Short mmCIF file of C-alpha atoms and ligand atoms in Angstrom, two decimals:
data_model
loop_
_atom_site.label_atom_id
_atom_site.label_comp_id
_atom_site.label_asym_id
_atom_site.label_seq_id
_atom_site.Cartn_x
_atom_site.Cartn_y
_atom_site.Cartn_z
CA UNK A 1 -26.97 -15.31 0.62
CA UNK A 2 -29.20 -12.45 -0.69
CA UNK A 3 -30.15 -14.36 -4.08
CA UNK A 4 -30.80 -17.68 -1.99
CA UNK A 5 -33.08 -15.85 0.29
CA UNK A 6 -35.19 -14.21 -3.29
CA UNK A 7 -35.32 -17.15 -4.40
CA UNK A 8 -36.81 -18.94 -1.21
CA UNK A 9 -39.03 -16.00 -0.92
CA UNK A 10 -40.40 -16.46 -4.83
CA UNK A 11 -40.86 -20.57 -4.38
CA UNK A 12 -42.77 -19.77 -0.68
CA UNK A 13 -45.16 -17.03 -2.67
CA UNK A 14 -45.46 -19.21 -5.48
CA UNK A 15 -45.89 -22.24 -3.30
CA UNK A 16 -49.01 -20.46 -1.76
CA UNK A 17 -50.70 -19.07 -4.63
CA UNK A 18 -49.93 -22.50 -6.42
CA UNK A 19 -50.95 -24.43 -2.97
CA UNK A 20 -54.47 -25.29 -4.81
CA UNK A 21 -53.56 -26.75 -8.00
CA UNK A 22 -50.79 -28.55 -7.14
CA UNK A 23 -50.50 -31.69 -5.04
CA UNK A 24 -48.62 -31.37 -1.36
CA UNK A 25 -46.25 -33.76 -2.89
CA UNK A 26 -44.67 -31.25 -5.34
CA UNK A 27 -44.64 -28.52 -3.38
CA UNK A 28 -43.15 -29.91 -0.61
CA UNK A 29 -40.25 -31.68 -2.92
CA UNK A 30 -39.91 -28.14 -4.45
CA UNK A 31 -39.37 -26.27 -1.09
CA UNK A 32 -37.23 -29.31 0.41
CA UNK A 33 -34.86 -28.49 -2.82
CA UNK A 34 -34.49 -24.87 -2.02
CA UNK A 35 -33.58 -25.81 1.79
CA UNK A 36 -31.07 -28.52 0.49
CA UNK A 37 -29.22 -25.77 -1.64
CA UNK A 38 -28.88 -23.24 1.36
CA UNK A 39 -27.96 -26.23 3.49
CA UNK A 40 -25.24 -26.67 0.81
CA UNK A 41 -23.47 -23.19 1.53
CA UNK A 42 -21.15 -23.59 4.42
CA UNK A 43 -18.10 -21.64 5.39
CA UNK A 44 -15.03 -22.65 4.58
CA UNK A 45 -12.90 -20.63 5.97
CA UNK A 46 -14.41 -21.42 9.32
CA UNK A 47 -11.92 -24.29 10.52
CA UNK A 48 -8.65 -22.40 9.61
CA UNK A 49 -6.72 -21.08 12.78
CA UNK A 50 -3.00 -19.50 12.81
CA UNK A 51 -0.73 -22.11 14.23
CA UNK A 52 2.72 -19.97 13.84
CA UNK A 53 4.49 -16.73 13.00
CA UNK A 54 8.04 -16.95 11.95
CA UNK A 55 10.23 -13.13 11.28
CA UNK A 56 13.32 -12.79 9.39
CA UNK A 57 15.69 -9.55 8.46
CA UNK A 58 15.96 -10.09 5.00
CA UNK A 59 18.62 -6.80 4.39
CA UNK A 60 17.15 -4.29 5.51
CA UNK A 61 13.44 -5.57 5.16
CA UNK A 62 11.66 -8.12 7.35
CA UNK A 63 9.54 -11.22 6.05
CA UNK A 64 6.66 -12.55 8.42
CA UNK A 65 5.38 -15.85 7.53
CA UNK A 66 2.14 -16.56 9.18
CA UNK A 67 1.36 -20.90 9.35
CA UNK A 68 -2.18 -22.21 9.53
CA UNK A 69 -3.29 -25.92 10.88
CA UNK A 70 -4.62 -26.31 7.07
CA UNK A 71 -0.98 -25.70 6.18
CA UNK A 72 -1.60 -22.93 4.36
CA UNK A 73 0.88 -19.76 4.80
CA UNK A 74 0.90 -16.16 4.11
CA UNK A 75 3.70 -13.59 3.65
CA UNK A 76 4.12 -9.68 4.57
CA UNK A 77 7.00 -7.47 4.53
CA UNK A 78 7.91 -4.60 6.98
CA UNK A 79 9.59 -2.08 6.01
CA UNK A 80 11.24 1.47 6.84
CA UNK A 81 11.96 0.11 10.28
CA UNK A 82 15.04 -1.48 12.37
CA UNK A 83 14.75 -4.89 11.11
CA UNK A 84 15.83 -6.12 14.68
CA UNK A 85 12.86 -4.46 16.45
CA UNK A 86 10.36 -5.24 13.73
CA UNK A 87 11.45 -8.95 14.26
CA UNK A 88 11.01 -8.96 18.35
CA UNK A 89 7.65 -7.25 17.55
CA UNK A 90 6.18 -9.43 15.19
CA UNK A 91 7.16 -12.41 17.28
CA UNK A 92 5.59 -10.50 20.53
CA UNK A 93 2.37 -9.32 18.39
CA UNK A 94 1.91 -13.30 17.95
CA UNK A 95 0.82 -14.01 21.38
CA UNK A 96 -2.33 -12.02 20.13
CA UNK A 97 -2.91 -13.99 16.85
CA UNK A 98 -2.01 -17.48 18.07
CA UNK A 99 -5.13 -20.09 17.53
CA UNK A 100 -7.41 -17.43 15.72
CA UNK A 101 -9.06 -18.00 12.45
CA UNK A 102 -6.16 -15.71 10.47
CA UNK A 103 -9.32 -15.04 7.51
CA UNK A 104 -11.18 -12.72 9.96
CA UNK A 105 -8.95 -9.89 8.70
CA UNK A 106 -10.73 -7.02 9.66
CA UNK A 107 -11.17 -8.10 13.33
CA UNK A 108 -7.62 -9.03 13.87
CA UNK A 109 -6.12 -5.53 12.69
CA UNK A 110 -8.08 -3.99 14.83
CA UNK A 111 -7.05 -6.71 17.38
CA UNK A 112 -3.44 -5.55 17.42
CA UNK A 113 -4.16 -1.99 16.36
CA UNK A 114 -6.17 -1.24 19.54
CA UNK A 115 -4.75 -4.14 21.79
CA UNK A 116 -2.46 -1.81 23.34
CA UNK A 117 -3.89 1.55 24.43
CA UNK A 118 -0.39 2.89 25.31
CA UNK A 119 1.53 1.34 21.82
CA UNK A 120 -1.65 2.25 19.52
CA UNK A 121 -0.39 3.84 15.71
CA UNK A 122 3.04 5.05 15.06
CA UNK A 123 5.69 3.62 12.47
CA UNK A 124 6.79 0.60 14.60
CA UNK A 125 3.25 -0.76 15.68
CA UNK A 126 1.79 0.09 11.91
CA UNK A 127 4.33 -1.12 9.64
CA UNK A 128 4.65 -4.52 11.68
CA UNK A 129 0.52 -4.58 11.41
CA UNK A 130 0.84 -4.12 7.31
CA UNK A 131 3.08 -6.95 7.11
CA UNK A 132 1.01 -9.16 9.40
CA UNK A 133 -1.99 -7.96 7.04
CA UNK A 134 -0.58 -8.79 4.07
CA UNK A 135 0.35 -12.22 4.94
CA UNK A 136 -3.88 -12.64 6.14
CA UNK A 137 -4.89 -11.42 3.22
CA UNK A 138 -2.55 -14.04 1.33
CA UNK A 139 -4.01 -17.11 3.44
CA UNK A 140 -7.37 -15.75 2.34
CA UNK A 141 -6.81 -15.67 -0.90
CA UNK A 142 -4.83 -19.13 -0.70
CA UNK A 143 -8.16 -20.59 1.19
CA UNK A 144 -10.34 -19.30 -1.66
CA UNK A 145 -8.00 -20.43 -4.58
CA UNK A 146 -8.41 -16.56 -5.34
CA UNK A 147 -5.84 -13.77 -5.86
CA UNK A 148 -6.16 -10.81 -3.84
CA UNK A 149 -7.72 -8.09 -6.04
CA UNK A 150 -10.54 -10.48 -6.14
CA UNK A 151 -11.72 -10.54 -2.49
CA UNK A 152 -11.27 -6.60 -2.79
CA UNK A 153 -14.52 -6.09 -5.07
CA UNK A 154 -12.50 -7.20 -8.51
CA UNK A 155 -10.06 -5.43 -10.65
CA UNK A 156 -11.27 -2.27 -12.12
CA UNK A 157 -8.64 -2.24 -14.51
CA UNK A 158 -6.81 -4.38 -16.74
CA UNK A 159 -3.20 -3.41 -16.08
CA UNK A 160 -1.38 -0.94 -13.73
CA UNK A 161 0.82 2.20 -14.43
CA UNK A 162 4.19 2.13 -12.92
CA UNK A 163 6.80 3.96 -12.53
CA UNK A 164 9.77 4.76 -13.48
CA UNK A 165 9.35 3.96 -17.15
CA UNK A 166 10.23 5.36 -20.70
CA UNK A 167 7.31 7.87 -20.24
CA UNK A 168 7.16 8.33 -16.71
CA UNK A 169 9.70 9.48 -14.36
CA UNK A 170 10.09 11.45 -10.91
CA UNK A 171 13.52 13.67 -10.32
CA UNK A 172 13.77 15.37 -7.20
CA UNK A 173 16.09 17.32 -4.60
CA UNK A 174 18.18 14.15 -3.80
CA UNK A 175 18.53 14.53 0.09
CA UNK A 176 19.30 17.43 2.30
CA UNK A 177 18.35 20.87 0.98
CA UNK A 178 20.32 24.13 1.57
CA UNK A 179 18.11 26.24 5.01
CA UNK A 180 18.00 29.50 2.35
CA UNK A 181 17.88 28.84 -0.87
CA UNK A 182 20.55 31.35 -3.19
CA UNK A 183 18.53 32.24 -6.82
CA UNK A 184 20.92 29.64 -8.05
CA UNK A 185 19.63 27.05 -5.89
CA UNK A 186 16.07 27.43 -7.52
CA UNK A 187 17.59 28.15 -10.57
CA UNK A 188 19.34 25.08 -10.66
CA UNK A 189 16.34 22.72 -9.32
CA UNK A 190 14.22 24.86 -12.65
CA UNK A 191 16.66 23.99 -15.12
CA UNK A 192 16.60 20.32 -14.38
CA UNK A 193 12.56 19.89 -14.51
CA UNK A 194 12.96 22.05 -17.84
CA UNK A 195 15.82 19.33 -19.24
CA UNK A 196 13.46 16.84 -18.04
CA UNK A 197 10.85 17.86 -19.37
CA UNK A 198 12.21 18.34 -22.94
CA UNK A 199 13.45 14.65 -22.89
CA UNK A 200 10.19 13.27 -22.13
CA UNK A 201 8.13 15.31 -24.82
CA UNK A 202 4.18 16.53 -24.16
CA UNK A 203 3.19 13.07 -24.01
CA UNK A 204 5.18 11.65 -20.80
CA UNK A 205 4.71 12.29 -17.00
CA UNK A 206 7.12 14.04 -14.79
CA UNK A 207 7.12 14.31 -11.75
CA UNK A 208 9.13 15.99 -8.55
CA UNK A 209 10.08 14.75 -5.34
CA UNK A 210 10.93 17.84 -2.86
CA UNK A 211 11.50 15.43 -0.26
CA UNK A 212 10.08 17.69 2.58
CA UNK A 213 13.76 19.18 1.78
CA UNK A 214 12.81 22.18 0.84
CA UNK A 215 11.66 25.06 2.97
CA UNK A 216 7.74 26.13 2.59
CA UNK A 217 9.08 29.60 1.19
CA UNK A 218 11.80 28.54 -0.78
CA UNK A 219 9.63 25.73 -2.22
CA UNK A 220 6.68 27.76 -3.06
CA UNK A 221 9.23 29.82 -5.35
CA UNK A 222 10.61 27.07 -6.70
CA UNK A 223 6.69 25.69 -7.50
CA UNK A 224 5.64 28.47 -9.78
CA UNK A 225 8.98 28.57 -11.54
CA UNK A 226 8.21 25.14 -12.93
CA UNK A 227 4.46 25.62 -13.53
CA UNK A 228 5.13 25.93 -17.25
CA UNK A 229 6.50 22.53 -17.51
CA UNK A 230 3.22 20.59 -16.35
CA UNK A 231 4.32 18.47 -13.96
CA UNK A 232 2.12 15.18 -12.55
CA UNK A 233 3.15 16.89 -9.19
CA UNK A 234 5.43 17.90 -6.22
CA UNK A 235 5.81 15.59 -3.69
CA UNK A 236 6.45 15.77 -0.23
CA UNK A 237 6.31 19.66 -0.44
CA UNK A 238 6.81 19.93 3.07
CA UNK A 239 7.90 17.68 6.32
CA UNK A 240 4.65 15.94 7.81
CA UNK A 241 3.44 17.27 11.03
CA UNK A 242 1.60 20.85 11.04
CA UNK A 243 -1.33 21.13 8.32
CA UNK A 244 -1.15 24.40 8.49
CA UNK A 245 1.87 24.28 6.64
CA UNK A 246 0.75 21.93 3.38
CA UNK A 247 -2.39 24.38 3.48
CA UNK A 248 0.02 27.58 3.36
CA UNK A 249 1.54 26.17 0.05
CA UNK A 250 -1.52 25.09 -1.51
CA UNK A 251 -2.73 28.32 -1.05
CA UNK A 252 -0.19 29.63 -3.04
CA UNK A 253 0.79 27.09 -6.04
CA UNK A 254 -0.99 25.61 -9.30
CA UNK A 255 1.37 22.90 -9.55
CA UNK A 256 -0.67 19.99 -8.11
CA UNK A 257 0.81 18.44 -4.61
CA UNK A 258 1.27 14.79 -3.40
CA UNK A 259 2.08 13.16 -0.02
CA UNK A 260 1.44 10.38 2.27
CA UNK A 261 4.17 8.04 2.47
CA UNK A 262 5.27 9.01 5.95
CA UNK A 263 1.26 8.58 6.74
CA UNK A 264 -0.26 6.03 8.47
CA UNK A 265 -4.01 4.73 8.61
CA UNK A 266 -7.25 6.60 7.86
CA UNK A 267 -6.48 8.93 10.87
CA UNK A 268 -3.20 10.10 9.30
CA UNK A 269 -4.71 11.26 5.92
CA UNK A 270 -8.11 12.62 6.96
CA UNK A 271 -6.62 16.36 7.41
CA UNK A 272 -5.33 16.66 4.04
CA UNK A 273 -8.87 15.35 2.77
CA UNK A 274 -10.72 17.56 5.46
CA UNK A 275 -8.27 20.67 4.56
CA UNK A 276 -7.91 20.29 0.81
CA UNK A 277 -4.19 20.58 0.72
CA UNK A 278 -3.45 17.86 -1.20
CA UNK A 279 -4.57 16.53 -4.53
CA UNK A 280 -2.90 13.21 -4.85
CA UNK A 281 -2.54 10.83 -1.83
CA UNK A 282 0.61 8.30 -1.91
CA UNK A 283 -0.21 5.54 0.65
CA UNK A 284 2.57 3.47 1.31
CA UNK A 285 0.91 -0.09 1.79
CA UNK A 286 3.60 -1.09 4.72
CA UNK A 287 3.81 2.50 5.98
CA UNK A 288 -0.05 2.90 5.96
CA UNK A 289 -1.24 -0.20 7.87
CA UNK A 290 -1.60 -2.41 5.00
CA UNK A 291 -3.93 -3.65 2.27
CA UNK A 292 -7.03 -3.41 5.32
CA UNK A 293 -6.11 0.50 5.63
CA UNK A 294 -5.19 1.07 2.50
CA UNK A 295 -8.70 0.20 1.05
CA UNK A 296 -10.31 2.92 3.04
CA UNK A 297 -7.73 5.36 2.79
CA UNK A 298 -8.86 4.74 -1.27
CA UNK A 299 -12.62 5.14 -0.46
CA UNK A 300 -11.83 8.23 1.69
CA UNK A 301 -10.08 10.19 -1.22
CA UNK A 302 -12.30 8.39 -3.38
CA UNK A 303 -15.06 10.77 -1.87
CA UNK A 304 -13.03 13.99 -2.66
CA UNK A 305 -12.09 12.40 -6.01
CA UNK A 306 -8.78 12.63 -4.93
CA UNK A 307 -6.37 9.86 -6.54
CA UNK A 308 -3.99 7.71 -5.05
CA UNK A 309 -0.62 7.38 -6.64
CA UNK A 310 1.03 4.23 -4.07
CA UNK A 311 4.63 4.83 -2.78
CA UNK A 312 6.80 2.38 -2.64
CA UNK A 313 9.89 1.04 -1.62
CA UNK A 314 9.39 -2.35 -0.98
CA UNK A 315 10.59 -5.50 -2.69
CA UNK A 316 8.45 -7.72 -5.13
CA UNK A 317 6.21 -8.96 -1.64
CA UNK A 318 4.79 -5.68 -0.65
CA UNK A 319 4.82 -4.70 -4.04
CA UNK A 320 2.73 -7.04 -4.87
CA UNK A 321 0.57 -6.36 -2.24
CA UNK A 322 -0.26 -3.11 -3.13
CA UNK A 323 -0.68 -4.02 -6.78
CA UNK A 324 -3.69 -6.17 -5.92
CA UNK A 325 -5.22 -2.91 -4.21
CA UNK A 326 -4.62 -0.80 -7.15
CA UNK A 327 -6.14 -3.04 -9.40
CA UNK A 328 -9.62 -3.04 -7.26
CA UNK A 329 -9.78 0.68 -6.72
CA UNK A 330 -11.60 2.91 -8.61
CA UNK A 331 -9.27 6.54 -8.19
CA UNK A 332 -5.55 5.51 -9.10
CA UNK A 333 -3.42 7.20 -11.07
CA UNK A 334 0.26 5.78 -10.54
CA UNK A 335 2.14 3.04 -8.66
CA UNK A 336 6.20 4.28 -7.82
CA UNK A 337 7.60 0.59 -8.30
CA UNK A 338 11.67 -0.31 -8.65
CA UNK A 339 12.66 -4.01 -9.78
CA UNK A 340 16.14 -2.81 -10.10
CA UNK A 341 17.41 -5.43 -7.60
CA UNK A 342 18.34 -2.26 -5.32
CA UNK A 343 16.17 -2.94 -2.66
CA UNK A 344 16.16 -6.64 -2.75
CA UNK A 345 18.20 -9.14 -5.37
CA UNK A 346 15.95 -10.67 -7.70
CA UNK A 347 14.67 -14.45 -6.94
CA UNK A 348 14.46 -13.50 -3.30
CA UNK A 349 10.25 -12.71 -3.32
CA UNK A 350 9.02 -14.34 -6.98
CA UNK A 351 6.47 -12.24 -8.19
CA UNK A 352 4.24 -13.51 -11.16
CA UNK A 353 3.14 -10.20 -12.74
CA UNK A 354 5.64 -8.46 -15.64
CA UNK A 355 5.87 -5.10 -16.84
CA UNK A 356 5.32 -4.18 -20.47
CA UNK A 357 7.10 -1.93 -22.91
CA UNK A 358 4.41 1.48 -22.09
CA UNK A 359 5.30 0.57 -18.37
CA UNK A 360 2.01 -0.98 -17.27
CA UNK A 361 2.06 -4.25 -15.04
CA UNK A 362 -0.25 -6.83 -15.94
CA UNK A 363 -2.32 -8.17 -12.90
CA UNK A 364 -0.94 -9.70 -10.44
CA UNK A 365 -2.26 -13.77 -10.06
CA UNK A 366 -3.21 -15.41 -7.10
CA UNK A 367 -4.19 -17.30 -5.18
CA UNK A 368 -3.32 -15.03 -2.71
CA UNK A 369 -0.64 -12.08 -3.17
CA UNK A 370 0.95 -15.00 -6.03
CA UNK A 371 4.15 -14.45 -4.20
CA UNK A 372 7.27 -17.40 -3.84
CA UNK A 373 9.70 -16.63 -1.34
CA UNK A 374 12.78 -18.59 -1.38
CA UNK A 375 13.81 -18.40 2.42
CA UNK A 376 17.21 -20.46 1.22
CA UNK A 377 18.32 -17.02 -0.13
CA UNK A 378 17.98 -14.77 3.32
CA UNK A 379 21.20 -15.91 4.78
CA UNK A 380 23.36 -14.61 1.42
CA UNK A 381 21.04 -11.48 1.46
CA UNK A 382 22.35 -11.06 4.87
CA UNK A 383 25.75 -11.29 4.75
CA UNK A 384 25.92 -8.57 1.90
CA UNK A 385 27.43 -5.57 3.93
CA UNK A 386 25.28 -3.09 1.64
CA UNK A 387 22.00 -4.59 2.67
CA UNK A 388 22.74 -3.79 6.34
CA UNK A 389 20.23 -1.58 8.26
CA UNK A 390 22.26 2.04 9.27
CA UNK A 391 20.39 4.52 11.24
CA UNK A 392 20.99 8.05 8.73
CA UNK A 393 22.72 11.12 9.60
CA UNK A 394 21.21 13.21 7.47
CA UNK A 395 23.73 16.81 8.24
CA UNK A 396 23.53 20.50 6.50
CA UNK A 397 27.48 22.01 5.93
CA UNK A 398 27.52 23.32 9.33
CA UNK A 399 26.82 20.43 11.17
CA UNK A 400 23.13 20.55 12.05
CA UNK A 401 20.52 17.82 11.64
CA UNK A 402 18.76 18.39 8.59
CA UNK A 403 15.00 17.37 7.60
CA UNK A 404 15.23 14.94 4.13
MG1 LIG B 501 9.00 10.08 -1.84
#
């Protein structure tokens, strides 16, 4: 639009200065050119409009699959919810997307987000808006014959570090922590960062998941016990809720400290921006709100040049998803990806990116996500009894509900 308006401007300039010398003929062919090339640009995205929204439980995931009247379709993933719920909601959230044009992304998150003054945010409203997102964003791309990375400003990289890999690789608390931890409980959590640590060598990344498991006090211990074995970071130092609390540890520790996957939207991660408590962020693209939120959240922590380092456990759809932001965003530092078939048997969502031997994944191609689903294969996902949805009872040895 911009260079068609410079140019118009330079032929109406020259056009007057050259008004003398030239016959009214030329000029006015010249100018009737220029107006036939802007009359050339038109829209086309403009006569698209969402026709359907189907849901599935796929295990314990859900797939939406948005449908256009240009029969072009788009596909998200919810996760982290009851897959029951997140079905009846995506079906009810359709009664707000029905017969609009599904590329006016923006508008329409904000359509659902704020439609309901009284449902607005929370885990079951965002994660069902992420995987309505996802699924816009994959029409777009579809209508453009684009993938998605390039509507978001164009990769900025040329591949994408994952992990776990051969020179990457988180260990953690595994679940429920002790209330009080003994010197052998911190001993014990030491020892295994030091093992780790040794197997990797000087040149590979380690990292720690305390899986807000660990008590603030307890975990600051446990912190500058380990500083001599450089790790990436701690995650989840402590459970999400009170500031106050990631701001007590970071007051106290070296070891650098990650969180966000139990975050959602800009709103969720200001505070640890505003309070600098935190110096990775780990957006979960289906926990956050998306690849709409999760482009801001970037350009939020871009401003305090804090990374982001994507959680994730989602199958190859989200995945993918939040592979196409990474590769358009200028602070990243590591996507947590598993293609173990744990969290959803291979063949089910058909990615079209692979992962090479250093543990980099090669950008993901369009158009669109550059997702195949194969909706013949939900029914034998579902009828595997481990892929059924369990609420947790996450207990301590004496019975009492424990934080994990
Ligand atoms: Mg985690």
């Amino acid at each position: 639009m911009k260079e068609t308006a410079a140019r118009d401007g330079v032929s109406r300039r020259w056009a007057l200065g050259a008004a003398g010398g030239l016959g009214a003929a030329l000029l006015s062919e010249r100018l009737g050119r220029a107006q036939d090339s802007a009359a050339k640009v038109e829209d086309r995205g403009a006569n698209i409009r969402i026709s359907a929204l189907r849901a599935w439980r796929v295990g314990t995931k859900v797939y939406v699959k948005i449908q256009t009247n240009l029969k072009l379709t788009g596909w998200g993933e919810v996760t982290g919810l009851d897959p029951t719920v997140a079905v009846a909601l995506a079906h009810s959230l359709f009664q707000l997307l029905d017969g609009e044009n599904p590329t006016r992304i923006e508008h329409l998150w904000q359509k659902l987000y704020r439609s309901h003054r009284d449902m607005r945010g929370g885990p079951f409203m965002t994660h069902v808006i992420a995987a309505i997102d996802m699924a816009l964003w994959d029409i777009t791309g579809k209508a453009w014959g684009v993938p998605v990375y390039r509507l978001l400003g164009g990769p900025t990289r040329d591949k994408i570090r994952l992990y776990p890999s051969a020179k990457a690789y988180k260990i953690g608390t595994g679940g429920p922590h002790p209330e009080a931890g003994t010197p052998r409980d911190i001993e014990r959590l030491v020892a295994m960062v030091k093992q780790h640590r040794e197997r990797l060598g000087p040149d590979g990344l380690l990292m720690f998941d305390a899986h807000s498991a660990i008590p603030p006090a307890m975990l600051i211990q446990f912190a500058n016990a380990v500083e001599p074995y450089d790790l990436l970071f701690i995650e989840e130092p402590a459970v999400p809720g009170n500031i106050e609390t990631f701001k007590r540890i970071k007051q106290s520790v070296r070891v650098p400290l990650a969180t966000g996957e139990r975050e959602r939207t800009i709103w969720g991660f200001a505070p640890f921006l505003q309070e600098r408590c935190i110096d990775i962020l780990q957006p979960d693209c289906c926990h956050s709100g998306g690849i709409t939120q999760l482009r801001k959240i970037a350009a939020l922590a871009e401003a305090y040049f804090v990374p982001l380092a994507p959680h994730c456990t989602l199958s190859e759809l989200g995945l993918t998803a939040s592979l196409h932001l990474a590769a358009s965003i200028p602070l990243f530092l590591i996507h947590e990806a598993y293609l173990d078939g744990h969290i959803m048997p291979p063949g089910v969502a058909r990615k079209n990116w692979e992962v090479d031997k250093d543990g980099y994944a090669s950008l993901p191609q369009g158009p669109g996500l550059g997702v195949e689903v194969d909706e013949a294969m939900f029914e034998k996902v579902n009828a595997d009894p481990k892929r059924q949805f369990k609420w947790p009872t996450p207990t301590s040895p004496d019975g009492s509900v424990r934080d994990y």
